[in-house]
């Protein structure tokens, strides 16, 4: 008995001696995270309570104004308009993305339905995800502007008059942005959904087959219900990505969010708005807008965390 | 019975034909842009604006020479290679180290640390850019690569992927054995753990490289005045500020082509590992 407890004591002592290394190995990650993420978050929040901007050559502030920046931000119509633009362009990209990805994932993962060249197709559809969004948008700009390749083809075919320009129309611009987002992300979503489908227990399908279920029934009655958590994951992560939408519309419209209808910039996104406040040095508004975006993405992140990782974290 | 089978077989065949049509359509949709881009990179402005031929022009070499001589693009390529390469190395090394700390050791705050990293994984860097630029200003690091490279040491997503892989590929008994042989903890990590993690590290290194290569928003807020420090992405964005009517279109398209070419080649060479490896760490909830 005494001997045994002695052994335990030795082991515990050794474990403690090694385990300090766990903390040491975390130092680089956390010191960098502290300096470049946490402190900036705190200063961003701090700045959101101060009036601080440049007017001509004169700096106003910083003066503490409480929640005035937030009141101003929300009483101005811009955040609502730009939020709506962002949402619309995200939806235009997301709806076809999820439908096509689901279709492709179900084909690629169906063992009965052997698709020849599946790995070739997977390689191709993932490719646009790795292309520089700025270059992709520039490429689309050169094809779809008033003198672009595709504009001229459309004109020559007589589908539009000679002054037609995709980028001068509200929906032309929005659909182009949504389409580029679709193109860049559907391959990624397909692979996520495939991983989800492959994770489903094969015996469920076998049992269903024995019971006489055809492939359509197997898909709707087994695959779809079991994929629900992954759908939610894809939905929310894509929404978080959508809120960050910047490169494509910024390049396509030269940071302006054109076309202008009435007083509304119809393809200006939230991050483009953030950039605008930074460039014009309206730091109070930048701060307030950042805090709002942080809150939204933070809440969405928590949903993803609860859905996917909380069990994982407990196990560790 | 046999009749039912034929019906099912027929249905299956038409479903298959439909699948191939959709797949080929999507393939064209993904690739046609690159074809058009390359096509326009071979033509001169005059050729591009007068007619639209679907054949290759004769200005490929000229456009390339212009890109080489008239623009800073190759300086930008070099800058991007330096930044992206440094990020790829730092991100994978330190993410593996962090994952190893959580995987192989037991300490009091471990659960909290892991929860914290997972919870902040999705928060975008744009929302703290104001404070981030303040911090760089405070440290005297504006117009400097430090702000692009050093933060990549703390990469929650890479950490998570490598942690997932580590669970299946790194038995704790191996570490125990190394200890018995007298290997120090840091040496064990460098000479035993790192080599074992190679497949996961390779995939994540590529992703880190590519995402830094393509990164636009953050560098656009850091490198503003020093032209010689601009990355390829910033130079491509600058192309847009010229007026379209006065643009050298052949040169513009050549520049875009050069900017995406390295990534495309890298991807095509390694696509097997990338597409296969993607699912590995992604969803296993």
JSON list of C-alpha atoms in Angstrom, two decimals, chain A residues 30-218:
[
{"chain": "A", "resi": 30, "resn": "UNK", "atom": "CA", "xyz": [-0.41, 33.99, -26.86]},
{"chain": "A", "resi": 31, "resn": "UNK", "atom": "CA", "xyz": [2.09, 36.82, -26.78]},
{"chain": "A", "resi": 32, "resn": "UNK", "atom": "CA", "xyz": [1.51, 37.43, -30.50]},
{"chain": "A", "resi": 33, "resn": "UNK", "atom": "CA", "xyz": [-2.23, 37.10, -30.10]},
{"chain": "A", "resi": 34, "resn": "UNK", "atom": "CA", "xyz": [-2.15, 39.55, -27.22]},
{"chain": "A", "resi": 35, "resn": "UNK", "atom": "CA", "xyz": [-0.13, 42.19, -29.07]},
{"chain": "A", "resi": 36, "resn": "UNK", "atom": "CA", "xyz": [-1.72, 41.93, -32.51]},
{"chain": "A", "resi": 37, "resn": "UNK", "atom": "CA", "xyz": [-5.29, 40.87, -31.74]},
{"chain": "A", "resi": 38, "resn": "UNK", "atom": "CA", "xyz": [-6.42, 41.43, -28.15]},
{"chain": "A", "resi": 39, "resn": "UNK", "atom": "CA", "xyz": [-4.85, 44.83, -27.49]},
{"chain": "A", "resi": 40, "resn": "UNK", "atom": "CA", "xyz": [-6.04, 46.11, -30.91]},
{"chain": "A", "resi": 41, "resn": "UNK", "atom": "CA", "xyz": [-9.53, 44.88, -30.04]},
{"chain": "A", "resi": 42, "resn": "UNK", "atom": "CA", "xyz": [-9.45, 46.80, -26.77]},
{"chain": "A", "resi": 43, "resn": "UNK", "atom": "CA", "xyz": [-8.14, 49.98, -28.40]},
{"chain": "A", "resi": 44, "resn": "UNK", "atom": "CA", "xyz": [-10.73, 49.66, -31.17]},
{"chain": "A", "resi": 45, "resn": "UNK", "atom": "CA", "xyz": [-13.50, 49.49, -28.56]},
{"chain": "A", "resi": 46, "resn": "UNK", "atom": "CA", "xyz": [-11.89, 52.35, -26.61]},
{"chain": "A", "resi": 47, "resn": "UNK", "atom": "CA", "xyz": [-11.75, 54.50, -29.74]},
{"chain": "A", "resi": 48, "resn": "UNK", "atom": "CA", "xyz": [-15.43, 53.92, -30.43]},
{"chain": "A", "resi": 49, "resn": "UNK", "atom": "CA", "xyz": [-16.28, 56.14, -27.44]},
{"chain": "A", "resi": 50, "resn": "UNK", "atom": "CA", "xyz": [-14.27, 59.11, -28.66]},
{"chain": "A", "resi": 51, "resn": "UNK", "atom": "CA", "xyz": [-14.98, 61.79, -31.21]},
{"chain": "A", "resi": 52, "resn": "UNK", "atom": "CA", "xyz": [-11.85, 61.94, -33.34]},
{"chain": "A", "resi": 53, "resn": "UNK", "atom": "CA", "xyz": [-11.77, 62.98, -36.98]},
{"chain": "A", "resi": 54, "resn": "UNK", "atom": "CA", "xyz": [-10.07, 65.26, -39.44]},
{"chain": "A", "resi": 55, "resn": "UNK", "atom": "CA", "xyz": [-11.80, 68.18, -41.05]},
{"chain": "A", "resi": 56, "resn": "UNK", "atom": "CA", "xyz": [-9.70, 69.67, -43.80]},
{"chain": "A", "resi": 57, "resn": "UNK", "atom": "CA", "xyz": [-6.35, 70.09, -42.11]},
{"chain": "A", "resi": 58, "resn": "UNK", "atom": "CA", "xyz": [-7.72, 70.33, -38.60]},
{"chain": "A", "resi": 59, "resn": "UNK", "atom": "CA", "xyz": [-8.05, 67.41, -36.20]},
{"chain": "A", "resi": 60, "resn": "UNK", "atom": "CA", "xyz": [-11.14, 67.39, -33.98]},
{"chain": "A", "resi": 61, "resn": "UNK", "atom": "CA", "xyz": [-10.74, 65.54, -30.71]},
{"chain": "A", "resi": 62, "resn": "UNK", "atom": "CA", "xyz": [-10.17, 63.04, -29.32]},
{"chain": "A", "resi": 63, "resn": "UNK", "atom": "CA", "xyz": [-13.05, 63.94, -26.99]},
{"chain": "A", "resi": 64, "resn": "UNK", "atom": "CA", "xyz": [-14.94, 61.43, -24.95]},
{"chain": "A", "resi": 65, "resn": "UNK", "atom": "CA", "xyz": [-18.52, 61.34, -26.25]},
{"chain": "A", "resi": 66, "resn": "UNK", "atom": "CA", "xyz": [-19.97, 58.21, -24.65]},
{"chain": "A", "resi": 67, "resn": "UNK", "atom": "CA", "xyz": [-22.16, 56.26, -27.05]},
{"chain": "A", "resi": 68, "resn": "UNK", "atom": "CA", "xyz": [-22.64, 59.22, -29.41]},
{"chain": "A", "resi": 69, "resn": "UNK", "atom": "CA", "xyz": [-20.68, 57.48, -32.20]},
{"chain": "A", "resi": 70, "resn": "UNK", "atom": "CA", "xyz": [-23.06, 54.54, -32.07]},
{"chain": "A", "resi": 71, "resn": "UNK", "atom": "CA", "xyz": [-26.12, 56.78, -32.03]},
{"chain": "A", "resi": 72, "resn": "UNK", "atom": "CA", "xyz": [-24.77, 58.63, -35.06]},
{"chain": "A", "resi": 73, "resn": "UNK", "atom": "CA", "xyz": [-23.87, 55.39, -36.82]},
{"chain": "A", "resi": 74, "resn": "UNK", "atom": "CA", "xyz": [-27.34, 53.90, -36.46]},
{"chain": "A", "resi": 75, "resn": "UNK", "atom": "CA", "xyz": [-29.29, 57.09, -37.14]},
{"chain": "A", "resi": 76, "resn": "UNK", "atom": "CA", "xyz": [-27.41, 57.51, -40.43]},
{"chain": "A", "resi": 77, "resn": "UNK", "atom": "CA", "xyz": [-29.03, 55.49, -43.21]},
{"chain": "A", "resi": 78, "resn": "UNK", "atom": "CA", "xyz": [-25.67, 54.35, -44.58]},
{"chain": "A", "resi": 79, "resn": "UNK", "atom": "CA", "xyz": [-25.03, 51.41, -42.25]},
{"chain": "A", "resi": 80, "resn": "UNK", "atom": "CA", "xyz": [-28.49, 50.02, -43.07]},
{"chain": "A", "resi": 81, "resn": "UNK", "atom": "CA", "xyz": [-28.05, 50.52, -46.81]},
{"chain": "A", "resi": 82, "resn": "UNK", "atom": "CA", "xyz": [-24.58, 49.03, -46.87]},
{"chain": "A", "resi": 83, "resn": "UNK", "atom": "CA", "xyz": [-25.63, 46.18, -44.59]},
{"chain": "A", "resi": 84, "resn": "UNK", "atom": "CA", "xyz": [-28.47, 45.45, -47.00]},
{"chain": "A", "resi": 85, "resn": "UNK", "atom": "CA", "xyz": [-26.13, 45.61, -50.04]},
{"chain": "A", "resi": 86, "resn": "UNK", "atom": "CA", "xyz": [-23.79, 43.17, -48.33]},
{"chain": "A", "resi": 87, "resn": "UNK", "atom": "CA", "xyz": [-26.64, 40.82, -47.47]},
{"chain": "A", "resi": 88, "resn": "UNK", "atom": "CA", "xyz": [-28.12, 40.93, -50.97]},
{"chain": "A", "resi": 89, "resn": "UNK", "atom": "CA", "xyz": [-24.81, 40.19, -52.69]},
{"chain": "A", "resi": 90, "resn": "UNK", "atom": "CA", "xyz": [-24.12, 37.42, -50.19]},
{"chain": "A", "resi": 91, "resn": "UNK", "atom": "CA", "xyz": [-27.51, 35.80, -50.86]},
{"chain": "A", "resi": 92, "resn": "UNK", "atom": "CA", "xyz": [-26.98, 36.02, -54.64]},
{"chain": "A", "resi": 93, "resn": "UNK", "atom": "CA", "xyz": [-23.80, 34.01, -54.18]},
{"chain": "A", "resi": 94, "resn": "UNK", "atom": "CA", "xyz": [-24.90, 31.70, -51.39]},
{"chain": "A", "resi": 95, "resn": "UNK", "atom": "CA", "xyz": [-28.16, 30.27, -52.75]},
{"chain": "A", "resi": 96, "resn": "UNK", "atom": "CA", "xyz": [-26.71, 28.75, -55.95]},
{"chain": "A", "resi": 97, "resn": "UNK", "atom": "CA", "xyz": [-23.61, 27.81, -53.99]},
{"chain": "A", "resi": 98, "resn": "UNK", "atom": "CA", "xyz": [-25.41, 25.62, -51.47]},
{"chain": "A", "resi": 99, "resn": "UNK", "atom": "CA", "xyz": [-27.70, 24.04, -54.08]},
{"chain": "A", "resi": 100, "resn": "UNK", "atom": "CA", "xyz": [-24.94, 23.13, -56.51]},
{"chain": "A", "resi": 101, "resn": "UNK", "atom": "CA", "xyz": [-22.56, 22.05, -53.77]},
{"chain": "A", "resi": 102, "resn": "UNK", "atom": "CA", "xyz": [-25.17, 19.71, -52.35]},
{"chain": "A", "resi": 103, "resn": "UNK", "atom": "CA", "xyz": [-25.83, 18.23, -55.76]},
{"chain": "A", "resi": 104, "resn": "UNK", "atom": "CA", "xyz": [-22.12, 17.73, -56.45]},
{"chain": "A", "resi": 105, "resn": "UNK", "atom": "CA", "xyz": [-21.38, 16.39, -52.98]},
{"chain": "A", "resi": 106, "resn": "UNK", "atom": "CA", "xyz": [-24.14, 13.83, -53.27]},
{"chain": "A", "resi": 107, "resn": "UNK", "atom": "CA", "xyz": [-22.81, 12.69, -56.64]},
{"chain": "A", "resi": 108, "resn": "UNK", "atom": "CA", "xyz": [-19.19, 12.56, -55.57]},
{"chain": "A", "resi": 109, "resn": "UNK", "atom": "CA", "xyz": [-19.89, 10.62, -52.41]},
{"chain": "A", "resi": 110, "resn": "UNK", "atom": "CA", "xyz": [-22.39, 8.12, -53.87]},
{"chain": "A", "resi": 111, "resn": "UNK", "atom": "CA", "xyz": [-20.42, 4.89, -54.21]},
{"chain": "A", "resi": 112, "resn": "UNK", "atom": "CA", "xyz": [-23.00, 3.42, -56.57]},
{"chain": "A", "resi": 113, "resn": "UNK", "atom": "CA", "xyz": [-22.79, 6.42, -58.82]},
{"chain": "A", "resi": 114, "resn": "UNK", "atom": "CA", "xyz": [-19.21, 6.20, -59.95]},
{"chain": "A", "resi": 115, "resn": "UNK", "atom": "CA", "xyz": [-18.29, 9.46, -61.64]},
{"chain": "A", "resi": 116, "resn": "UNK", "atom": "CA", "xyz": [-15.35, 9.14, -63.93]},
{"chain": "A", "resi": 117, "resn": "UNK", "atom": "CA", "xyz": [-12.77, 11.88, -63.50]},
{"chain": "A", "resi": 118, "resn": "UNK", "atom": "CA", "xyz": [-14.19, 12.86, -60.12]},
{"chain": "A", "resi": 119, "resn": "UNK", "atom": "CA", "xyz": [-10.81, 13.99, -58.85]},
{"chain": "A", "resi": 120, "resn": "UNK", "atom": "CA", "xyz": [-10.34, 16.14, -61.96]},
{"chain": "A", "resi": 121, "resn": "UNK", "atom": "CA", "xyz": [-13.67, 17.85, -61.38]},
{"chain": "A", "resi": 122, "resn": "UNK", "atom": "CA", "xyz": [-12.90, 18.37, -57.70]},
{"chain": "A", "resi": 123, "resn": "UNK", "atom": "CA", "xyz": [-9.55, 19.91, -58.59]},
{"chain": "A", "resi": 124, "resn": "UNK", "atom": "CA", "xyz": [-11.17, 22.29, -61.08]},
{"chain": "A", "resi": 125, "resn": "UNK", "atom": "CA", "xyz": [-14.03, 23.48, -58.91]},
{"chain": "A", "resi": 126, "resn": "UNK", "atom": "CA", "xyz": [-11.71, 24.19, -56.01]},
{"chain": "A", "resi": 127, "resn": "UNK", "atom": "CA", "xyz": [-9.31, 26.23, -58.16]},
{"chain": "A", "resi": 128, "resn": "UNK", "atom": "CA", "xyz": [-11.19, 29.58, -58.09]},
{"chain": "A", "resi": 129, "resn": "UNK", "atom": "CA", "xyz": [-10.99, 29.57, -54.29]},
{"chain": "A", "resi": 130, "resn": "UNK", "atom": "CA", "xyz": [-7.23, 30.03, -54.46]},
{"chain": "A", "resi": 131, "resn": "UNK", "atom": "CA", "xyz": [-7.25, 32.83, -56.99]},
{"chain": "A", "resi": 132, "resn": "UNK", "atom": "CA", "xyz": [-6.47, 36.28, -55.68]},
{"chain": "A", "resi": 133, "resn": "UNK", "atom": "CA", "xyz": [-9.86, 37.95, -55.29]},
{"chain": "A", "resi": 134, "resn": "UNK", "atom": "CA", "xyz": [-8.37, 41.30, -56.30]},
{"chain": "A", "resi": 135, "resn": "UNK", "atom": "CA", "xyz": [-7.04, 39.83, -59.56]},
{"chain": "A", "resi": 136, "resn": "UNK", "atom": "CA", "xyz": [-10.26, 37.93, -60.19]},
{"chain": "A", "resi": 137, "resn": "UNK", "atom": "CA", "xyz": [-12.25, 41.14, -59.80]},
{"chain": "A", "resi": 138, "resn": "UNK", "atom": "CA", "xyz": [-9.84, 43.06, -62.02]},
{"chain": "A", "resi": 139, "resn": "UNK", "atom": "CA", "xyz": [-10.25, 40.34, -64.65]},
{"chain": "A", "resi": 140, "resn": "UNK", "atom": "CA", "xyz": [-14.04, 40.66, -64.46]},
{"chain": "A", "resi": 141, "resn": "UNK", "atom": "CA", "xyz": [-13.73, 44.41, -64.64]},
{"chain": "A", "resi": 142, "resn": "UNK", "atom": "CA", "xyz": [-11.75, 44.18, -67.86]},
{"chain": "A", "resi": 143, "resn": "UNK", "atom": "CA", "xyz": [-14.35, 41.80, -69.32]},
{"chain": "A", "resi": 144, "resn": "UNK", "atom": "CA", "xyz": [-17.52, 43.54, -68.16]},
{"chain": "A", "resi": 145, "resn": "UNK", "atom": "CA", "xyz": [-16.74, 47.27, -68.27]},
{"chain": "A", "resi": 146, "resn": "UNK", "atom": "CA", "xyz": [-18.14, 49.46, -71.07]},
{"chain": "A", "resi": 147, "resn": "UNK", "atom": "CA", "xyz": [-15.40, 48.36, -73.51]},
{"chain": "A", "resi": 148, "resn": "UNK", "atom": "CA", "xyz": [-14.94, 44.86, -72.14]},
{"chain": "A", "resi": 149, "resn": "UNK", "atom": "CA", "xyz": [-14.96, 41.67, -74.14]},
{"chain": "A", "resi": 150, "resn": "UNK", "atom": "CA", "xyz": [-18.27, 40.42, -72.88]},
{"chain": "A", "resi": 151, "resn": "UNK", "atom": "CA", "xyz": [-20.03, 43.79, -72.98]},
{"chain": "A", "resi": 152, "resn": "UNK", "atom": "CA", "xyz": [-19.08, 44.08, -76.64]},
{"chain": "A", "resi": 153, "resn": "UNK", "atom": "CA", "xyz": [-20.31, 40.59, -77.42]},
{"chain": "A", "resi": 154, "resn": "UNK", "atom": "CA", "xyz": [-23.63, 41.36, -75.77]},
{"chain": "A", "resi": 155, "resn": "UNK", "atom": "CA", "xyz": [-23.84, 44.60, -77.74]},
{"chain": "A", "resi": 156, "resn": "UNK", "atom": "CA", "xyz": [-22.90, 43.00, -81.03]},
{"chain": "A", "resi": 157, "resn": "UNK", "atom": "CA", "xyz": [-25.49, 40.28, -80.58]},
{"chain": "A", "resi": 158, "resn": "UNK", "atom": "CA", "xyz": [-28.03, 43.06, -80.24]},
{"chain": "A", "resi": 159, "resn": "UNK", "atom": "CA", "xyz": [-29.00, 42.13, -76.69]},
{"chain": "A", "resi": 160, "resn": "UNK", "atom": "CA", "xyz": [-28.17, 45.60, -75.45]},
{"chain": "A", "resi": 161, "resn": "UNK", "atom": "CA", "xyz": [-27.60, 49.02, -76.95]},
{"chain": "A", "resi": 162, "resn": "UNK", "atom": "CA", "xyz": [-24.18, 50.51, -77.58]},
{"chain": "A", "resi": 163, "resn": "UNK", "atom": "CA", "xyz": [-24.07, 52.46, -74.33]},
{"chain": "A", "resi": 164, "resn": "UNK", "atom": "CA", "xyz": [-24.84, 49.44, -72.20]},
{"chain": "A", "resi": 165, "resn": "UNK", "atom": "CA", "xyz": [-22.51, 48.79, -69.30]},
{"chain": "A", "resi": 166, "resn": "UNK", "atom": "CA", "xyz": [-23.05, 46.02, -66.75]},
{"chain": "A", "resi": 167, "resn": "UNK", "atom": "CA", "xyz": [-21.36, 48.07, -64.07]},
{"chain": "A", "resi": 168, "resn": "UNK", "atom": "CA", "xyz": [-23.73, 51.01, -64.53]},
{"chain": "A", "resi": 169, "resn": "UNK", "atom": "CA", "xyz": [-26.71, 48.89, -63.58]},
{"chain": "A", "resi": 170, "resn": "UNK", "atom": "CA", "xyz": [-27.54, 48.06, -59.97]},
{"chain": "A", "resi": 171, "resn": "UNK", "atom": "CA", "xyz": [-28.33, 44.41, -60.55]},
{"chain": "A", "resi": 172, "resn": "UNK", "atom": "CA", "xyz": [-25.59, 43.92, -63.13]},
{"chain": "A", "resi": 173, "resn": "UNK", "atom": "CA", "xyz": [-23.03, 44.93, -60.54]},
{"chain": "A", "resi": 174, "resn": "UNK", "atom": "CA", "xyz": [-24.60, 43.02, -57.66]},
{"chain": "A", "resi": 175, "resn": "UNK", "atom": "CA", "xyz": [-25.07, 39.86, -59.68]},
{"chain": "A", "resi": 176, "resn": "UNK", "atom": "CA", "xyz": [-21.47, 40.00, -60.88]},
{"chain": "A", "resi": 177, "resn": "UNK", "atom": "CA", "xyz": [-20.23, 40.30, -57.29]},
{"chain": "A", "resi": 178, "resn": "UNK", "atom": "CA", "xyz": [-22.53, 37.49, -56.13]},
{"chain": "A", "resi": 179, "resn": "UNK", "atom": "CA", "xyz": [-21.53, 35.35, -59.07]},
{"chain": "A", "resi": 180, "resn": "UNK", "atom": "CA", "xyz": [-17.83, 35.78, -58.32]},
{"chain": "A", "resi": 181, "resn": "UNK", "atom": "CA", "xyz": [-18.43, 34.83, -54.71]},
{"chain": "A", "resi": 182, "resn": "UNK", "atom": "CA", "xyz": [-20.35, 31.77, -55.86]},
{"chain": "A", "resi": 183, "resn": "UNK", "atom": "CA", "xyz": [-17.53, 30.78, -58.19]},
{"chain": "A", "resi": 184, "resn": "UNK", "atom": "CA", "xyz": [-14.88, 31.22, -55.54]},
{"chain": "A", "resi": 185, "resn": "UNK", "atom": "CA", "xyz": [-16.70, 29.29, -52.81]},
{"chain": "A", "resi": 186, "resn": "UNK", "atom": "CA", "xyz": [-18.82, 26.49, -54.24]},
{"chain": "A", "resi": 187, "resn": "UNK", "atom": "CA", "xyz": [-15.86, 24.12, -54.52]},
{"chain": "A", "resi": 188, "resn": "UNK", "atom": "CA", "xyz": [-15.00, 24.65, -50.89]},
{"chain": "A", "resi": 189, "resn": "UNK", "atom": "CA", "xyz": [-18.61, 24.06, -49.81]},
{"chain": "A", "resi": 190, "resn": "UNK", "atom": "CA", "xyz": [-18.78, 20.92, -51.93]},
{"chain": "A", "resi": 191, "resn": "UNK", "atom": "CA", "xyz": [-15.77, 19.49, -50.11]},
{"chain": "A", "resi": 192, "resn": "UNK", "atom": "CA", "xyz": [-17.22, 20.37, -46.70]},
{"chain": "A", "resi": 193, "resn": "UNK", "atom": "CA", "xyz": [-20.54, 18.73, -47.54]},
{"chain": "A", "resi": 194, "resn": "UNK", "atom": "CA", "xyz": [-18.75, 15.69, -48.94]},
{"chain": "A", "resi": 195, "resn": "UNK", "atom": "CA", "xyz": [-16.83, 15.27, -45.72]},
{"chain": "A", "resi": 196, "resn": "UNK", "atom": "CA", "xyz": [-20.17, 15.45, -43.91]},
{"chain": "A", "resi": 197, "resn": "UNK", "atom": "CA", "xyz": [-21.79, 12.85, -46.16]},
{"chain": "A", "resi": 198, "resn": "UNK", "atom": "CA", "xyz": [-18.81, 10.51, -45.86]},
{"chain": "A", "resi": 199, "resn": "UNK", "atom": "CA", "xyz": [-19.11, 10.76, -42.08]},
{"chain": "A", "resi": 200, "resn": "UNK", "atom": "CA", "xyz": [-22.57, 9.20, -42.17]},
{"chain": "A", "resi": 201, "resn": "UNK", "atom": "CA", "xyz": [-22.62, 5.57, -41.07]},
{"chain": "A", "resi": 202, "resn": "UNK", "atom": "CA", "xyz": [-22.72, 3.37, -44.20]},
{"chain": "A", "resi": 203, "resn": "UNK", "atom": "CA", "xyz": [-24.82, 0.75, -42.45]},
{"chain": "A", "resi": 204, "resn": "UNK", "atom": "CA", "xyz": [-27.75, 3.18, -42.43]},
{"chain": "A", "resi": 205, "resn": "UNK", "atom": "CA", "xyz": [-27.71, 3.20, -46.22]},
{"chain": "A", "resi": 206, "resn": "UNK", "atom": "CA", "xyz": [-27.33, -0.56, -46.38]},
{"chain": "A", "resi": 207, "resn": "UNK", "atom": "CA", "xyz": [-30.28, -1.05, -44.06]},
{"chain": "A", "resi": 208, "resn": "UNK", "atom": "CA", "xyz": [-32.38, 1.35, -46.11]},
{"chain": "A", "resi": 209, "resn": "UNK", "atom": "CA", "xyz": [-31.42, -0.45, -49.28]},
{"chain": "A", "resi": 210, "resn": "UNK", "atom": "CA", "xyz": [-32.44, -3.80, -47.82]},
{"chain": "A", "resi": 211, "resn": "UNK", "atom": "CA", "xyz": [-35.76, -2.20, -46.97]},
{"chain": "A", "resi": 212, "resn": "UNK", "atom": "CA", "xyz": [-36.10, -1.17, -50.63]},
{"chain": "A", "resi": 213, "resn": "UNK", "atom": "CA", "xyz": [-35.35, 2.54, -50.48]},
{"chain": "A", "resi": 214, "resn": "UNK", "atom": "CA", "xyz": [-34.14, 4.00, -53.79]},
{"chain": "A", "resi": 215, "resn": "UNK", "atom": "CA", "xyz": [-31.33, 6.51, -54.12]},
{"chain": "A", "resi": 216, "resn": "UNK", "atom": "CA", "xyz": [-33.66, 9.50, -53.95]},
{"chain": "A", "resi": 217, "resn": "UNK", "atom": "CA", "xyz": [-35.28, 8.24, -50.76]},
{"chain": "A", "resi": 218, "resn": "UNK", "atom": "CA", "xyz": [-31.89, 7.46, -49.27]}
]
